[in-house]
Short mmCIF file of C-alpha atoms and ligand atoms in Angstrom, two decimals:
data_model
loop_
_atom_site.label_atom_id
_atom_site.label_comp_id
_atom_site.label_asym_id
_atom_site.label_seq_id
_atom_site.Cartn_x
_atom_site.Cartn_y
_atom_site.Cartn_z
CA MET A 342 -8.09 7.33 29.31
CA ILE A 343 -4.54 6.30 28.43
CA SER A 344 -1.96 8.65 29.93
CA ILE A 345 1.56 9.53 28.88
CA GLU A 346 4.05 10.25 31.62
CA LYS A 347 6.22 13.35 31.40
CA ASN A 348 9.84 12.27 31.63
CA GLN A 349 13.04 12.90 29.67
CA GLU A 350 12.85 9.68 27.63
CA VAL A 351 9.28 10.30 26.48
CA GLU A 352 9.98 14.00 25.87
CA THR A 353 12.88 13.07 23.54
CA ALA A 354 10.79 10.43 21.76
CA ILE A 355 8.02 13.00 21.11
CA LYS A 356 10.56 15.45 19.70
CA ASN A 357 12.04 12.76 17.46
CA LEU A 358 8.59 11.74 16.22
CA MET A 359 7.76 15.33 15.29
CA GLN A 360 11.13 15.78 13.61
CA SER A 361 10.67 12.58 11.56
CA MET A 362 7.25 13.73 10.27
CA PHE A 363 8.72 17.10 9.39
CA GLU A 364 11.66 15.49 7.57
CA GLN A 365 9.37 13.21 5.64
CA ARG A 366 7.38 16.17 4.35
CA ASN A 367 10.62 17.85 3.26
CA TYR A 368 11.87 14.68 1.59
CA LEU A 369 8.66 14.31 -0.43
CA ALA A 370 8.84 17.94 -1.56
CA ASP A 371 12.53 17.53 -2.53
CA ILE A 372 12.12 14.28 -4.50
CA LEU A 373 8.87 15.30 -6.23
CA GLU A 374 10.83 17.73 -8.37
CA TYR A 375 12.62 14.81 -10.06
CA LEU A 376 9.98 12.05 -10.14
CA GLU A 377 8.66 10.91 -13.52
CA LYS A 378 11.30 12.94 -15.36
CA PRO A 379 14.27 11.60 -17.38
CA LEU A 380 17.35 12.42 -15.31
CA THR A 381 20.34 14.24 -16.75
CA PRO A 382 23.65 13.32 -15.03
CA ALA A 383 23.42 16.60 -13.07
CA MET A 384 19.87 15.78 -11.91
CA GLU A 385 21.01 12.30 -10.93
CA ARG A 386 23.68 13.77 -8.67
CA LYS A 387 21.04 16.01 -7.08
CA VAL A 388 18.78 12.99 -6.43
CA GLU A 389 21.72 11.07 -4.93
CA GLY A 390 22.37 14.10 -2.72
CA ILE A 391 18.73 14.05 -1.52
CA LEU A 392 18.91 10.33 -0.67
CA LYS A 393 22.14 10.91 1.24
CA LYS A 394 20.74 13.93 3.09
CA TYR A 395 17.86 11.87 4.49
CA GLY A 396 20.02 8.83 5.28
CA MET A 397 18.35 6.56 2.74
CA PRO A 398 19.91 3.23 1.72
CA ASN A 399 22.81 3.98 -0.60
CA GLU A 400 21.77 1.92 -3.61
CA SER A 401 22.42 2.67 -7.27
CA LEU A 402 19.52 4.47 -8.95
CA ALA A 403 19.84 2.31 -12.06
CA ILE A 404 17.39 -0.59 -11.79
CA ASP A 405 18.36 -3.93 -13.27
CA GLU A 406 15.76 -4.43 -16.04
CA ARG A 407 15.77 -8.17 -15.34
CA ILE A 408 13.27 -7.45 -12.55
CA LEU A 409 10.82 -7.07 -15.45
CA THR A 410 12.33 -9.10 -18.26
CA ASP A 411 12.77 -12.16 -15.99
CA ASN A 412 9.22 -11.88 -14.67
CA PRO A 413 7.07 -14.58 -16.32
CA TYR A 414 4.06 -12.26 -16.67
CA PHE A 415 6.05 -9.49 -18.35
CA ARG A 416 7.74 -12.09 -20.58
CA ASN A 417 4.76 -14.21 -21.59
CA ILE A 418 1.59 -12.10 -21.54
CA ARG A 419 0.88 -9.58 -24.31
CA LEU A 420 -1.54 -6.74 -23.67
CA ASP A 421 -2.33 -5.09 -26.99
CA LYS A 422 -4.05 -1.73 -27.02
CA ILE A 423 -7.71 -2.66 -26.81
CA GLY A 424 -10.90 -1.69 -25.00
CA SER A 425 -13.27 1.24 -24.71
CA GLU A 426 -12.74 4.71 -23.29
CA ALA A 427 -14.20 3.39 -20.00
CA VAL A 428 -11.82 0.45 -19.58
CA LYS A 429 -8.81 -0.29 -21.76
CA TYR A 430 -5.35 -1.79 -21.96
CA SER A 431 -2.86 0.76 -23.17
CA LYS A 432 0.87 0.91 -23.75
CA ASP A 433 3.08 3.77 -22.67
CA ILE A 434 6.73 4.20 -23.46
CA ILE A 435 8.72 5.04 -20.35
CA PRO A 436 11.82 6.87 -21.64
CA LYS A 437 15.14 5.60 -20.31
CA ARG A 438 16.44 7.25 -17.13
CA THR A 439 12.90 8.28 -16.02
CA LEU A 440 12.90 8.37 -12.22
CA MET A 441 10.09 6.23 -10.79
CA ASN A 442 8.94 4.82 -7.48
CA THR A 443 10.10 1.23 -7.21
CA ASP A 444 7.99 0.39 -4.16
CA PHE A 445 5.41 1.95 -1.84
CA ASN A 446 6.15 3.61 1.54
CA ARG A 447 8.82 1.93 3.62
CA GLN A 448 9.70 2.93 7.16
CA LEU A 449 13.23 4.19 7.76
CA GLY A 450 14.37 4.31 11.38
CA LYS A 451 12.11 3.78 14.38
CA TYR A 452 10.03 6.97 14.17
CA LEU A 453 7.78 8.14 11.33
CA PHE A 454 10.07 8.75 8.40
CA HIS A 455 8.75 6.79 5.42
CA TYR A 456 10.07 6.89 1.89
CA HIS A 457 9.41 5.45 -1.54
CA PRO A 458 12.51 3.77 -3.00
CA VAL A 459 13.23 5.30 -6.44
CA GLY A 460 15.18 4.33 -9.54
CA TYR A 461 15.30 4.33 -13.34
CA PHE A 462 15.89 1.94 -16.24
CA ASN A 463 18.73 2.47 -18.69
CA ILE A 464 16.50 1.49 -21.63
CA ASP A 465 13.21 2.82 -23.06
CA LEU A 466 10.49 0.52 -21.77
CA GLU A 467 7.13 -0.31 -23.26
CA MET A 468 4.82 -0.67 -20.28
CA PRO A 469 1.30 -2.07 -20.72
CA SER A 470 -1.39 -1.06 -18.24
CA LEU A 471 -5.07 -1.32 -17.38
CA LYS A 472 -6.85 2.04 -17.31
CA GLU A 473 -10.34 2.96 -16.18
CA GLY A 474 -10.86 6.62 -17.11
CA ASN A 475 -8.08 8.50 -15.31
CA ILE A 476 -7.20 5.62 -13.00
CA THR A 477 -4.28 3.36 -13.88
CA TRP A 478 -5.30 0.22 -12.04
CA MET A 479 -2.37 -1.95 -12.86
CA SER A 480 0.79 -2.51 -14.88
CA PRO A 481 3.58 -5.04 -14.43
CA ALA A 482 5.85 -2.23 -13.12
CA PRO A 483 8.66 -2.76 -10.55
CA SER A 484 6.62 -1.11 -7.77
CA GLU A 485 3.75 -3.56 -8.37
CA ILE A 486 5.97 -6.63 -8.61
CA ILE A 487 8.05 -5.71 -5.55
CA SER A 488 5.05 -4.69 -3.43
CA MET A 489 3.22 -7.97 -4.19
CA GLU A 490 6.21 -10.21 -3.45
CA GLU A 491 4.86 -11.35 -0.07
CA GLY A 492 1.45 -12.21 -1.53
CA ILE A 493 3.00 -14.11 -4.44
CA ARG A 494 5.27 -16.06 -2.09
CA LYS A 495 2.56 -16.93 0.45
CA GLY A 496 0.05 -18.20 -2.13
CA THR A 497 -0.74 -21.86 -1.46
CA GLY A 498 -3.61 -24.34 -1.96
CA LYS A 499 -6.89 -22.60 -2.75
CA CYS A 500 -6.05 -18.91 -3.26
CA LEU A 501 -8.38 -15.93 -3.29
CA THR A 502 -7.73 -12.36 -4.38
CA MET A 503 -10.03 -9.34 -4.53
CA GLY A 504 -9.32 -7.08 -7.54
CA LEU A 505 -8.54 -8.64 -10.95
CA GLY A 506 -6.54 -5.85 -12.64
CA ILE A 507 -4.46 -7.52 -15.37
CA GLY A 508 -4.34 -10.84 -13.53
CA LEU A 509 -0.65 -10.51 -12.64
CA LEU A 510 -1.01 -12.07 -9.19
CA PRO A 511 -3.36 -14.88 -10.38
CA TYR A 512 -0.89 -15.73 -13.18
CA LEU A 513 2.10 -15.92 -10.85
CA TRP A 514 0.11 -17.97 -8.33
CA LEU A 515 -1.05 -20.43 -10.98
CA LEU A 516 2.58 -21.06 -11.99
CA LYS A 517 3.35 -22.28 -8.45
CA ASP A 518 3.17 -26.02 -7.75
CA GLU A 519 1.75 -25.37 -4.27
CA VAL A 520 -1.23 -23.47 -5.71
CA GLU A 521 -4.26 -25.57 -6.51
CA SER A 522 -6.79 -23.00 -7.73
CA VAL A 523 -7.38 -19.24 -7.87
CA THR A 524 -10.60 -17.32 -7.25
CA VAL A 525 -10.93 -13.59 -7.94
CA ILE A 526 -13.61 -11.08 -6.92
CA GLU A 527 -13.89 -8.18 -9.38
CA HIS A 528 -16.64 -5.57 -9.42
CA ASN A 529 -16.14 -4.19 -12.93
CA LYS A 530 -17.74 -6.33 -15.65
CA ASP A 531 -15.74 -4.54 -18.39
CA VAL A 532 -12.46 -5.45 -16.64
CA ILE A 533 -13.57 -9.10 -16.51
CA ASP A 534 -14.72 -9.15 -20.16
CA LEU A 535 -11.48 -7.64 -21.41
CA PHE A 536 -9.46 -10.08 -19.30
CA ASN A 537 -11.43 -13.08 -20.57
CA LYS A 538 -10.97 -11.95 -24.18
CA VAL A 539 -7.29 -10.96 -24.18
CA ILE A 540 -5.43 -12.31 -21.17
CA ARG A 541 -7.09 -15.52 -19.99
CA PRO A 542 -6.43 -17.40 -23.29
CA GLN A 543 -2.70 -16.75 -22.78
CA PHE A 544 -2.63 -18.29 -19.29
CA ASN A 545 -2.17 -21.83 -20.52
CA THR A 546 -3.02 -23.55 -17.24
CA GLY A 547 -4.93 -26.68 -16.37
CA LYS A 548 -5.82 -25.31 -12.94
CA SER A 549 -9.11 -23.65 -12.05
CA LEU A 550 -9.31 -19.85 -12.32
CA GLU A 551 -12.74 -18.60 -11.22
CA ILE A 552 -13.67 -14.94 -11.57
CA ILE A 553 -16.69 -13.83 -9.55
CA HIS A 554 -18.36 -10.59 -10.59
CA GLY A 555 -19.08 -8.90 -7.25
CA ASP A 556 -18.14 -6.30 -4.68
CA ALA A 557 -15.14 -7.05 -2.44
CA PHE A 558 -16.88 -5.61 0.63
CA GLU A 559 -19.71 -8.13 0.31
CA TYR A 560 -17.34 -11.08 0.08
CA PHE A 561 -15.12 -9.91 2.93
CA ASN A 562 -16.66 -12.11 5.63
CA GLU A 563 -15.32 -15.03 7.67
CA GLU A 564 -17.51 -17.67 6.11
CA PHE A 565 -16.34 -16.86 2.57
CA LEU A 566 -12.69 -16.17 3.40
CA ASN A 567 -12.41 -19.44 5.32
CA ARG A 568 -13.13 -21.40 2.15
CA PHE A 569 -9.56 -20.55 1.06
CA ASP A 570 -6.05 -21.41 2.26
CA TYR A 571 -4.73 -17.94 1.50
CA ALA A 572 -6.31 -14.60 0.55
CA TYR A 573 -4.69 -11.41 -0.72
CA ILE A 574 -6.86 -8.28 -0.81
CA ASP A 575 -5.83 -5.83 -3.53
CA PHE A 576 -8.58 -3.62 -4.90
CA TRP A 577 -7.13 -0.15 -4.36
CA GLU A 578 -4.89 1.95 -6.58
CA SER A 579 -2.41 3.27 -3.99
CA ASN A 580 -2.11 3.90 -0.25
CA GLU A 581 -4.27 7.04 -0.45
CA ASP A 582 -7.53 5.50 -1.77
CA GLY A 583 -6.43 2.30 -0.05
CA LEU A 584 -6.69 3.77 3.44
CA ASP A 585 -10.41 4.42 3.04
CA ASP A 586 -11.11 0.90 1.70
CA TYR A 587 -8.85 -0.66 4.33
CA ILE A 588 -10.71 1.16 7.13
CA ARG A 589 -14.04 -0.10 5.76
CA LEU A 590 -12.65 -3.64 5.82
CA MET A 591 -11.33 -3.26 9.38
CA GLU A 592 -14.78 -2.05 10.47
CA LYS A 593 -16.07 -5.50 9.53
CA ASN A 594 -14.02 -6.95 12.40
CA VAL A 595 -12.77 -9.95 10.48
CA SER A 596 -9.39 -11.02 11.78
CA LEU A 597 -7.92 -14.05 10.03
CA SER A 598 -4.25 -14.94 9.88
CA HIS A 599 -4.46 -16.28 6.30
CA VAL A 600 -5.66 -12.92 4.89
CA ASP A 601 -3.14 -10.24 3.80
CA PHE A 602 -3.65 -6.77 2.36
CA TRP A 603 -1.62 -5.28 -0.49
CA ILE A 604 0.71 -2.43 0.70
CA GLU A 605 -0.70 -2.61 4.23
CA GLU A 606 2.42 -1.05 5.78
CA SER A 607 2.26 1.84 3.34
CA ILE A 608 -1.46 2.39 4.02
CA LEU A 609 -0.84 2.28 7.77
CA SER A 610 1.95 4.85 7.48
CA LEU A 611 -0.78 7.44 6.77
CA ALA A 612 -2.86 6.36 9.79
CA LYS A 613 0.23 6.32 12.04
CA GLN A 614 0.78 10.03 11.50
CA ILE A 615 -2.67 10.88 12.87
CA VAL A 616 -2.29 8.47 15.78
CA ALA A 617 1.07 10.09 16.61
CA LEU A 618 -0.35 13.61 16.38
CA TYR A 619 -3.22 12.54 18.63
CA LEU A 620 -0.82 11.13 21.25
CA ILE A 621 1.37 14.24 21.07
CA THR A 622 -1.72 16.43 21.66
CA LEU A 623 -2.56 14.27 24.67
CA TYR A 624 1.00 14.45 26.00
CA GLN A 625 1.11 18.21 25.61
CA LYS A 626 -2.27 18.47 27.37
CA ARG A 627 -3.75 20.45 24.50
CA ASN A 628 -7.45 20.33 23.71
CA ILE A 629 -8.36 17.08 21.90
CA THR A 630 -11.59 18.45 20.43
CA ASP A 631 -9.73 21.40 18.91
CA PHE A 632 -7.17 18.99 17.47
CA ILE A 633 -9.86 16.79 15.92
CA THR A 634 -11.81 19.69 14.42
CA SER A 635 -8.65 21.19 12.95
CA LEU A 636 -8.25 18.15 10.64
CA ASP A 637 -9.77 17.49 7.21
CA GLU A 638 -12.71 15.10 7.00
CA ASP A 639 -10.77 11.84 6.42
CA ASN A 640 -8.18 12.55 9.10
CA ARG A 641 -10.91 13.72 11.49
CA LYS A 642 -12.50 10.29 11.22
CA LEU A 643 -9.15 8.69 12.04
CA ALA A 644 -8.58 10.98 15.01
CA ARG A 645 -12.06 10.24 16.34
CA LYS A 646 -11.33 6.52 16.14
CA ALA A 647 -8.06 7.10 18.01
CA ASN A 648 -9.89 9.13 20.64
CA LYS A 649 -12.53 6.46 21.21
CA PHE A 650 -9.89 3.72 21.27
CA PHE A 651 -7.49 5.41 23.70
CA LYS A 652 -10.28 6.67 25.98
CA LYS A 653 -11.09 3.05 26.85
CA ARG A 654 -7.52 2.26 27.87
CA THR A 655 -6.16 2.92 31.31
CA ASP A 656 -2.45 2.17 30.86
CA VAL A 657 0.31 4.65 31.61
CA ILE A 658 2.99 5.11 28.94
CA SER A 659 6.37 5.88 30.46
CA THR A 660 8.99 4.74 27.92
CA GLU A 661 9.82 5.40 24.28
CA GLU A 662 9.26 1.73 23.48
CA GLU A 663 5.71 1.79 24.87
CA LEU A 664 4.94 4.99 23.00
CA LEU A 665 6.30 3.71 19.68
CA ASN A 666 4.40 0.47 20.14
CA LEU A 667 1.12 2.42 20.21
CA ILE A 668 2.08 3.91 16.85
CA HIS A 669 3.61 0.95 15.03
CA ASP A 670 1.92 -2.20 16.31
CA ARG A 671 -0.11 -3.61 13.43
CA LYS A 672 -2.58 -5.54 15.60
CA LEU A 673 -3.26 -2.45 17.71
CA LEU A 674 -3.71 -0.26 14.61
CA ARG A 675 -6.12 -2.71 13.03
CA GLU A 676 -8.16 -2.67 16.24
CA LEU A 677 -8.08 1.11 16.43
CA LEU A 678 -9.27 1.41 12.83
CA SER A 679 -12.11 -1.04 13.45
CA VAL A 680 -13.65 1.24 16.11
CA PRO A 681 -17.00 2.49 14.78
CA VAL A 682 -17.55 6.25 14.66
CA SER A 683 -20.53 8.03 13.14
CA ASN A 684 -19.96 10.29 10.13
C1 SAM B 852 -4.80 -2.75 -8.29
S1 SAM B 852 -5.93 -3.63 -9.30
C2 SAM B 852 -5.59 -5.30 -8.87
C3 SAM B 852 -4.35 -5.83 -9.52
C4 SAM B 852 -4.22 -7.33 -9.46
N1 SAM B 852 -3.76 -7.76 -8.15
C5 SAM B 852 -3.26 -7.87 -10.52
O1 SAM B 852 -2.40 -8.68 -10.13
O2 SAM B 852 -3.33 -7.50 -11.68
C6 SAM B 852 -7.46 -3.32 -8.52
C7 SAM B 852 -8.69 -3.98 -9.17
O3 SAM B 852 -9.74 -3.92 -8.19
C8 SAM B 852 -10.97 -3.67 -8.83
N2 SAM B 852 -11.87 -3.12 -7.80
C9 SAM B 852 -11.94 -1.85 -7.31
N3 SAM B 852 -12.87 -1.76 -6.34
C10 SAM B 852 -13.40 -3.00 -6.17
C11 SAM B 852 -14.40 -3.55 -5.32
N4 SAM B 852 -15.04 -2.80 -4.41
N5 SAM B 852 -14.69 -4.86 -5.42
C12 SAM B 852 -14.04 -5.65 -6.33
N6 SAM B 852 -13.11 -5.18 -7.19
C13 SAM B 852 -12.78 -3.88 -7.11
C14 SAM B 852 -10.59 -2.72 -9.97
O4 SAM B 852 -11.59 -2.71 -10.98
C15 SAM B 852 -9.24 -3.30 -10.41
O5 SAM B 852 -9.44 -4.28 -11.41
#
């Protein structure tokens, strides 16, 4: 079993980790009061005060609308209201000054404080989206465009993505000279039919765009993934449902450097909290079984993976750097999440 030495440096690091998790909870509670509401000048000052209090980057809350209006998808593709109750494109007006998340979780500092950057537009915006029942799968919103930047940039040669949505990523890939073809795995036939009827005819490309009707989990294997130069996996709605899907993918033990996962850092921020709490329990020599059983079902599964993973290790952690590495190292976390545990 891994062991964590008791010394002043580690003691301080543990305290700072706990404090950062506590602060993050407070930040979320504070900002939630203002999210998705049009801000009056007084509310804006309150929000600025919250950002200052938690030491967040001091950027203006007003977002430059060119992030959308300069985006080729937002500019060129029209999504008229169409579809069935099950799957449809719809259009919502976002009133000016409505505070929204502009990206998913980002880490601030070296411990476990994560935050969503926030902002508002100074104009009313008509925002198209793809909805399946209560789920909003996709819209060309700032948080989607910003969070997919890495995937858009890295697309080259034969590209694969899992999750069609409104085809934002495929469109932006196909515009790139370096991209030769795009293949998409999508499990919902209605999403594909609607896309083929409304969006595909607007793509105006001579390159191949193949949409395969199938389940991402079945296609997530080395043989299939290796047929492509780059793959970007994006079939979850946010980090919360994403964590479950991401864990299922990790359990397949496929590790390929040309495969990336949408909002991976944000998804991992949820897993890191359980790993940290597990290590703190170990450090404080409290009962691990009691800790695991005190958690809800999803977190219990995570803690059991951590337990199995750390039980096999024999190293001694004696510095803050070593401790933080166990929490933040992406390769280590992927391995930890791939550990099989029974339900
Ligand atoms: C967030 S959207 C993808 C957005 C897309 N990247 C874009 O640029 O528009 C997720 C999509 O994944 C699909 N999906 C969900 N679970 C899936 C699964 N297991 N296999 C394949 N597709 C899935 C949904 O129907 C939805 O179309």
